[in-house]
């Protein structure tokens, strides 16, 4: 093959931009040259729905086995561990230890608990969390006393965006969550299910989370206008609809990971508009002030067809058409 016509540094930038703006071209770009393969293959796994026995996950596990340790660190930026298949804890935490470039992390019930919390504490770039906090901390069985969270777990020290899928029920240990949240030093965006959160707790969170820019309370139906008025006149308090249905909830997460318009983008826009307008806060207690988030539902990854690994040199992403014989 002829020598490159452009400086390698410029080539690298061009291919990096191509993988970001046109991710569907990555498998083709990987075949251009060995140097291009090294630049582009990590981008194939930039956003990963981790689910055992599916094409992207098995391809990724194969890639980190056959490449250098640096490959894993340069690949995954956003990952969520999907339901319902069980995920071996040793494997999942090993992935987290190797993928030190992770910025966004989400998980469901098959992969959570103290061992996951410990692994998250070793991710220096982690900023976004979407999970059940009580399950992560094993609070659901009262096995960990409050005092064990001093000092604050390393996993929480740099979190800016926290989306909790905990059910805030009156009979639960939600008071622990309310007490812990103000200790997140970098927290700017917090989303919780409205459920039974008391008004005084809402006011307390707005006052005590020092860096907070958004407090989003999600509901299944439009609660506005509230009969007794808003819990707070603070413009950072927003009520919105985010579906609890699995595919739609994680579809919003995926949209944000791709740089698209997600619940955080919509809420930021709403709060900025409030601040600019100088409108009376009572106008926010109207049905029109309720924000509804609608993104494309998550498409589950395809299972690995028998014989696919042997036939092809590498596996494709789930949104690429597979050869007809594997349909």
Short mmCIF file of C-alpha atoms in Angstrom, two decimals:
data_model
loop_
_atom_site.label_atom_id
_atom_site.label_comp_id
_atom_site.label_asym_id
_atom_site.label_seq_id
_atom_site.Cartn_x
_atom_site.Cartn_y
_atom_site.Cartn_z
CA UNK A 1 0.00 0.00 0.00
CA UNK A 2 1.30 3.49 -0.85
CA UNK A 3 2.54 5.83 1.84
CA UNK A 4 -0.03 8.21 3.33
CA UNK A 5 -0.31 11.56 1.58
CA UNK A 6 -1.33 13.42 4.74
CA UNK A 7 0.56 13.75 8.02
CA UNK A 8 -0.42 10.88 10.35
CA UNK A 9 -1.73 13.33 12.97
CA UNK A 10 -4.13 14.87 10.44
CA UNK A 11 -5.18 11.45 9.18
CA UNK A 12 -5.95 10.41 12.74
CA UNK A 13 -8.16 13.47 13.31
CA UNK A 14 -10.05 12.89 10.06
CA UNK A 15 -10.84 9.27 10.86
CA UNK A 16 -11.74 10.11 14.45
CA UNK A 17 -14.27 12.68 13.23
CA UNK A 18 -15.62 10.18 10.69
CA UNK A 19 -16.27 7.56 13.38
CA UNK A 20 -18.03 10.12 15.55
CA UNK A 21 -20.24 11.64 12.85
CA UNK A 22 -20.82 8.51 10.76
CA UNK A 23 -20.60 5.52 13.13
CA UNK A 24 -22.15 3.19 10.56
CA UNK A 25 -18.99 3.50 8.46
CA UNK A 26 -16.67 2.17 11.18
CA UNK A 27 -16.56 -1.47 9.96
CA UNK A 28 -15.59 -0.24 6.48
CA UNK A 29 -13.00 2.21 7.81
CA UNK A 30 -11.41 -0.58 9.83
CA UNK A 31 -10.43 -2.28 6.56
CA UNK A 32 -8.61 0.73 5.07
CA UNK A 33 -5.22 0.07 6.67
CA UNK A 34 -3.76 -1.35 9.85
CA UNK A 35 -3.11 2.10 11.31
CA UNK A 36 -6.72 3.08 10.57
CA UNK A 37 -7.92 -0.13 12.23
CA UNK A 38 -6.07 0.88 15.40
CA UNK A 39 -7.68 4.32 15.32
CA UNK A 40 -11.23 3.30 14.50
CA UNK A 41 -11.90 -0.07 16.16
CA UNK A 42 -12.22 1.38 19.69
CA UNK A 43 -15.00 3.67 18.40
CA UNK A 44 -17.03 0.59 17.50
CA UNK A 45 -17.65 0.12 21.24
CA UNK A 46 -17.92 3.77 22.33
CA UNK A 47 -21.52 3.14 23.41
CA UNK A 48 -22.15 -0.39 24.64
CA UNK A 49 -25.35 -2.15 25.69
CA UNK A 50 -23.74 -4.92 27.69
CA UNK A 51 -25.81 -8.07 27.41
CA UNK A 52 -24.39 -11.57 27.33
CA UNK A 53 -24.62 -13.61 24.11
CA UNK A 54 -25.43 -10.61 21.94
CA UNK A 55 -23.38 -9.54 18.94
CA UNK A 56 -21.93 -6.22 20.23
CA UNK A 57 -21.06 -7.59 23.68
CA UNK A 58 -19.42 -10.78 22.45
CA UNK A 59 -17.52 -8.80 19.81
CA UNK A 60 -16.32 -6.40 22.48
CA UNK A 61 -15.20 -9.17 24.84
CA UNK A 62 -13.32 -10.76 21.96
CA UNK A 63 -11.71 -7.43 21.09
CA UNK A 64 -10.42 -6.72 24.60
CA UNK A 65 -9.02 -10.25 24.79
CA UNK A 66 -7.07 -9.85 21.55
CA UNK A 67 -5.93 -6.23 21.89
CA UNK A 68 -3.70 -4.39 24.32
CA UNK A 69 -4.91 -3.11 27.67
CA UNK A 70 -4.90 0.40 26.18
CA UNK A 71 -7.63 -0.68 23.74
CA UNK A 72 -10.20 -1.14 26.50
CA UNK A 73 -9.28 2.20 28.05
CA UNK A 74 -9.77 3.96 24.68
CA UNK A 75 -13.00 2.26 23.69
CA UNK A 76 -16.08 2.43 25.92
CA UNK A 77 -17.33 5.86 27.00
CA UNK A 78 -20.95 4.94 27.75
CA UNK A 79 -22.10 1.55 29.02
CA UNK A 80 -25.22 0.13 30.52
CA UNK A 81 -25.72 -3.39 31.79
CA UNK A 82 -29.02 -4.58 30.39
CA UNK A 83 -31.73 -6.87 31.75
CA UNK A 84 -32.87 -9.62 31.96
CA UNK A 85 -29.87 -11.91 31.38
CA UNK A 86 -27.62 -12.56 34.33
CA UNK A 87 -24.21 -10.94 34.10
CA UNK A 88 -21.31 -12.70 35.85
CA UNK A 89 -20.08 -10.25 38.47
CA UNK A 90 -16.44 -11.13 37.97
CA UNK A 91 -16.73 -10.47 34.24
CA UNK A 92 -18.71 -7.25 34.65
CA UNK A 93 -16.40 -5.74 37.24
CA UNK A 94 -13.37 -6.78 35.16
CA UNK A 95 -14.84 -4.85 32.22
CA UNK A 96 -15.24 -1.79 34.45
CA UNK A 97 -11.67 -2.08 35.70
CA UNK A 98 -10.31 -2.17 32.16
CA UNK A 99 -12.56 0.48 30.59
CA UNK A 100 -11.19 3.47 32.47
CA UNK A 101 -12.56 5.91 29.89
CA UNK A 102 -16.18 5.35 30.92
CA UNK A 103 -18.09 8.62 31.38
CA UNK A 104 -21.69 7.32 31.50
CA UNK A 105 -22.78 4.25 33.43
CA UNK A 106 -26.22 2.74 33.75
CA UNK A 107 -27.31 -0.58 35.16
CA UNK A 108 -30.29 -2.77 35.95
CA UNK A 109 -30.98 -5.40 38.58
CA UNK A 110 -28.76 -8.22 37.15
CA UNK A 111 -25.62 -6.18 37.84
CA UNK A 112 -25.51 -4.05 40.97
CA UNK A 113 -24.33 -4.11 44.57
CA UNK A 114 -21.19 -3.27 46.59
CA UNK A 115 -18.76 -4.99 44.18
CA UNK A 116 -20.08 -2.81 41.35
CA UNK A 117 -19.81 0.28 43.55
CA UNK A 118 -16.18 -0.53 44.26
CA UNK A 119 -15.40 -0.98 40.56
CA UNK A 120 -17.08 2.33 39.72
CA UNK A 121 -14.78 4.04 42.20
CA UNK A 122 -11.83 3.29 39.92
CA UNK A 123 -13.26 5.18 36.93
CA UNK A 124 -11.63 8.64 36.91
CA UNK A 125 -13.83 10.01 34.10
CA UNK A 126 -17.20 8.84 35.45
CA UNK A 127 -19.73 11.69 35.44
CA UNK A 128 -23.19 10.21 34.67
CA UNK A 129 -24.96 7.52 36.73
CA UNK A 130 -28.33 5.90 36.06
CA UNK A 131 -29.25 3.20 38.57
CA UNK A 132 -31.07 2.12 41.70
CA UNK A 133 -29.02 3.67 44.49
CA UNK A 134 -30.47 1.50 47.26
CA UNK A 135 -29.53 -1.69 45.39
CA UNK A 136 -26.05 -0.41 44.59
CA UNK A 137 -25.47 0.27 48.28
CA UNK A 138 -27.29 -2.91 49.41
CA UNK A 139 -29.69 -0.80 51.46
CA UNK A 140 -32.65 -2.92 50.47
CA UNK A 141 -31.77 -5.51 53.10
CA UNK A 142 -30.43 -3.09 55.73
CA UNK A 143 -27.05 -4.79 55.49
CA UNK A 144 -24.96 -1.62 55.37
CA UNK A 145 -25.24 0.96 58.17
CA UNK A 146 -25.25 4.65 57.30
CA UNK A 147 -21.89 5.17 58.95
CA UNK A 148 -20.24 2.93 56.35
CA UNK A 149 -20.68 5.71 53.76
CA UNK A 150 -18.17 7.93 55.53
CA UNK A 151 -16.05 8.87 53.72
CA UNK A 152 -18.15 9.22 50.58
CA UNK A 153 -17.56 6.30 48.16
CA UNK A 154 -15.09 7.26 45.44
CA UNK A 155 -17.65 6.41 42.75
CA UNK A 156 -19.74 9.45 43.73
CA UNK A 157 -17.07 12.11 44.00
CA UNK A 158 -17.18 13.38 40.41
CA UNK A 159 -20.78 12.60 39.48
CA UNK A 160 -22.54 15.54 37.81
CA UNK A 161 -25.67 13.80 36.44
CA UNK A 162 -27.56 11.30 38.59
CA UNK A 163 -30.76 9.61 37.45
CA UNK A 164 -32.30 7.41 40.14
CA UNK A 165 -34.71 4.62 39.31
CA UNK A 166 -35.44 3.91 42.99
CA UNK A 167 -39.09 3.77 43.99
CA UNK A 168 -39.41 6.49 46.62
CA UNK A 169 -42.03 4.85 48.83
CA UNK A 170 -42.92 6.04 52.31
CA UNK A 171 -42.24 2.66 53.88
CA UNK A 172 -38.75 2.33 52.42
CA UNK A 173 -35.34 3.61 53.45
CA UNK A 174 -35.58 6.62 51.17
CA UNK A 175 -34.43 8.90 54.02
CA UNK A 176 -30.94 7.46 53.51
CA UNK A 177 -31.01 8.59 49.90
CA UNK A 178 -32.15 12.10 50.85
CA UNK A 179 -29.33 12.35 53.40
CA UNK A 180 -26.68 11.06 51.00
CA UNK A 181 -27.43 13.20 47.93
CA UNK A 182 -26.19 16.54 49.35
CA UNK A 183 -22.81 14.90 49.89
CA UNK A 184 -22.23 14.47 46.14
CA UNK A 185 -19.80 17.41 45.73
CA UNK A 186 -20.11 17.83 41.94
CA UNK A 187 -23.82 17.03 41.46
CA UNK A 188 -25.49 19.46 39.04
CA UNK A 189 -28.38 17.38 37.63
CA UNK A 190 -30.62 15.10 39.69
CA UNK A 191 -33.63 13.12 38.42
CA UNK A 192 -35.93 11.13 40.71
CA UNK A 193 -39.36 9.56 40.50
CA UNK A 194 -41.86 11.93 42.10
CA UNK A 195 -43.73 9.18 43.97
CA UNK A 196 -44.11 10.17 47.62
CA UNK A 197 -41.25 12.64 48.05
CA UNK A 198 -42.39 15.15 50.70
CA UNK A 199 -42.42 18.83 49.79
CA UNK A 200 -40.02 19.69 52.60
CA UNK A 201 -37.56 17.11 51.24
CA UNK A 202 -37.72 18.76 47.82
CA UNK A 203 -36.96 22.14 49.37
CA UNK A 204 -34.15 20.63 51.42
CA UNK A 205 -32.49 19.07 48.36
CA UNK A 206 -32.65 22.35 46.46
CA UNK A 207 -31.03 24.14 49.39
CA UNK A 208 -28.42 21.57 50.40
CA UNK A 209 -27.11 20.28 47.03
CA UNK A 210 -24.77 23.20 46.54
CA UNK A 211 -23.98 22.80 42.82
CA UNK A 212 -27.45 21.66 41.75
CA UNK A 213 -28.79 23.21 38.54
CA UNK A 214 -31.68 20.82 37.85
CA UNK A 215 -33.99 18.82 40.11
CA UNK A 216 -36.21 16.78 37.80
CA UNK A 217 -39.13 14.88 39.32
CA UNK A 218 -40.61 12.40 36.87
CA UNK A 219 -44.21 11.20 36.89
CA UNK A 220 -46.42 8.92 34.82
CA UNK A 221 -49.17 11.52 34.43
CA UNK A 222 -49.26 15.29 34.40
CA UNK A 223 -49.70 16.39 38.04
CA UNK A 224 -49.90 20.10 37.23
CA UNK A 225 -51.40 22.30 38.40
CA UNK A 226 -50.78 21.13 41.96
CA UNK A 227 -53.74 21.97 44.19
CA UNK A 228 -51.57 23.31 47.01
CA UNK A 229 -49.10 25.04 44.73
CA UNK A 230 -45.53 24.14 43.86
CA UNK A 231 -43.29 22.78 46.62
CA UNK A 232 -40.82 25.55 45.78
CA UNK A 233 -40.59 28.70 43.66
CA UNK A 234 -37.08 27.68 42.64
CA UNK A 235 -36.80 27.62 38.81
CA UNK A 236 -34.53 24.57 39.03
CA UNK A 237 -37.47 22.39 40.06
CA UNK A 238 -39.03 20.71 37.03
CA UNK A 239 -41.81 18.13 36.69
CA UNK A 240 -41.73 15.88 33.66
CA UNK A 241 -42.77 12.60 32.11
CA UNK A 242 -40.14 9.94 31.48
CA UNK A 243 -41.54 6.53 30.70
CA UNK A 244 -40.82 3.74 33.17
CA UNK A 245 -41.21 1.26 30.34
CA UNK A 246 -37.83 -0.42 29.90
CA UNK A 247 -37.18 0.24 26.22
CA UNK A 248 -38.31 3.86 26.34
CA UNK A 249 -36.45 4.73 29.54
CA UNK A 250 -33.16 3.34 28.27
CA UNK A 251 -33.87 4.76 24.83
CA UNK A 252 -33.61 8.21 26.41
CA UNK A 253 -30.34 7.20 28.07
CA UNK A 254 -29.00 6.00 24.72
CA UNK A 255 -30.03 9.25 23.02
CA UNK A 256 -27.99 11.21 25.55
CA UNK A 257 -25.00 8.91 25.14
CA UNK A 258 -25.08 9.58 21.40
CA UNK A 259 -25.15 13.32 21.98
CA UNK A 260 -28.83 13.60 21.08
CA UNK A 261 -31.71 15.41 22.73
CA UNK A 262 -32.48 13.63 25.99
CA UNK A 263 -34.25 14.48 29.23
CA UNK A 264 -31.28 16.50 30.50
CA UNK A 265 -31.14 18.63 27.35
CA UNK A 266 -34.90 19.28 27.45
CA UNK A 267 -34.82 20.18 31.14
CA UNK A 268 -31.82 22.48 30.75
CA UNK A 269 -33.69 24.35 28.01
CA UNK A 270 -36.80 24.69 30.18
CA UNK A 271 -34.91 26.08 33.17
CA UNK A 272 -32.90 28.51 31.05
CA UNK A 273 -36.13 29.77 29.48
CA UNK A 274 -37.62 30.34 32.95
CA UNK A 275 -34.63 32.33 34.10
CA UNK A 276 -34.60 34.48 30.96
CA UNK A 277 -38.33 35.19 31.08
CA UNK A 278 -38.46 36.43 34.69
CA UNK A 279 -41.99 35.03 34.78
CA UNK A 280 -43.90 34.60 38.02
CA UNK A 281 -43.23 31.14 39.43
CA UNK A 282 -46.97 30.45 39.55
CA UNK A 283 -46.88 30.09 35.78
CA UNK A 284 -44.79 26.96 36.28
CA UNK A 285 -47.71 25.36 38.10
CA UNK A 286 -49.67 24.82 34.91
CA UNK A 287 -50.20 21.82 32.69
CA UNK A 288 -48.09 23.49 29.99
CA UNK A 289 -45.07 23.56 32.32
CA UNK A 290 -44.96 19.77 32.49
CA UNK A 291 -42.22 18.45 30.19
CA UNK A 292 -42.67 15.23 28.26
CA UNK A 293 -39.61 13.40 26.95
CA UNK A 294 -40.01 11.35 23.80
CA UNK A 295 -37.02 9.57 22.29
CA UNK A 296 -36.69 6.49 20.15
CA UNK A 297 -37.18 3.29 22.19
CA UNK A 298 -34.17 1.11 22.79
CA UNK A 299 -33.56 -1.61 20.20
CA UNK A 300 -32.36 -4.75 21.89
CA UNK A 301 -29.15 -6.22 20.55
CA UNK A 302 -29.36 -9.29 18.37
CA UNK A 303 -28.24 -12.63 19.69
CA UNK A 304 -25.10 -14.13 18.23
CA UNK A 305 -26.17 -16.45 15.38
CA UNK A 306 -24.53 -19.84 15.29
CA UNK A 307 -21.52 -19.83 13.00
CA UNK A 308 -21.20 -16.06 12.71
CA UNK A 309 -17.97 -15.84 14.68
CA UNK A 310 -16.28 -18.46 12.54
CA UNK A 311 -17.41 -17.01 9.22
CA UNK A 312 -16.41 -13.37 9.70
CA UNK A 313 -13.19 -11.81 10.91
CA UNK A 314 -15.01 -9.44 13.23
CA UNK A 315 -18.55 -9.01 14.46
CA UNK A 316 -20.80 -6.15 13.47
CA UNK A 317 -22.94 -3.79 15.48
CA UNK A 318 -26.55 -4.75 15.92
CA UNK A 319 -27.85 -1.92 13.75
CA UNK A 320 -25.99 -3.18 10.68
CA UNK A 321 -27.73 -5.58 8.31
CA UNK A 322 -26.51 -9.11 8.82
CA UNK A 323 -25.89 -11.43 5.87
CA UNK A 324 -29.15 -13.00 4.61
CA UNK A 325 -28.23 -16.49 5.78
CA UNK A 326 -28.24 -15.27 9.40
CA UNK A 327 -31.58 -13.43 9.34
#
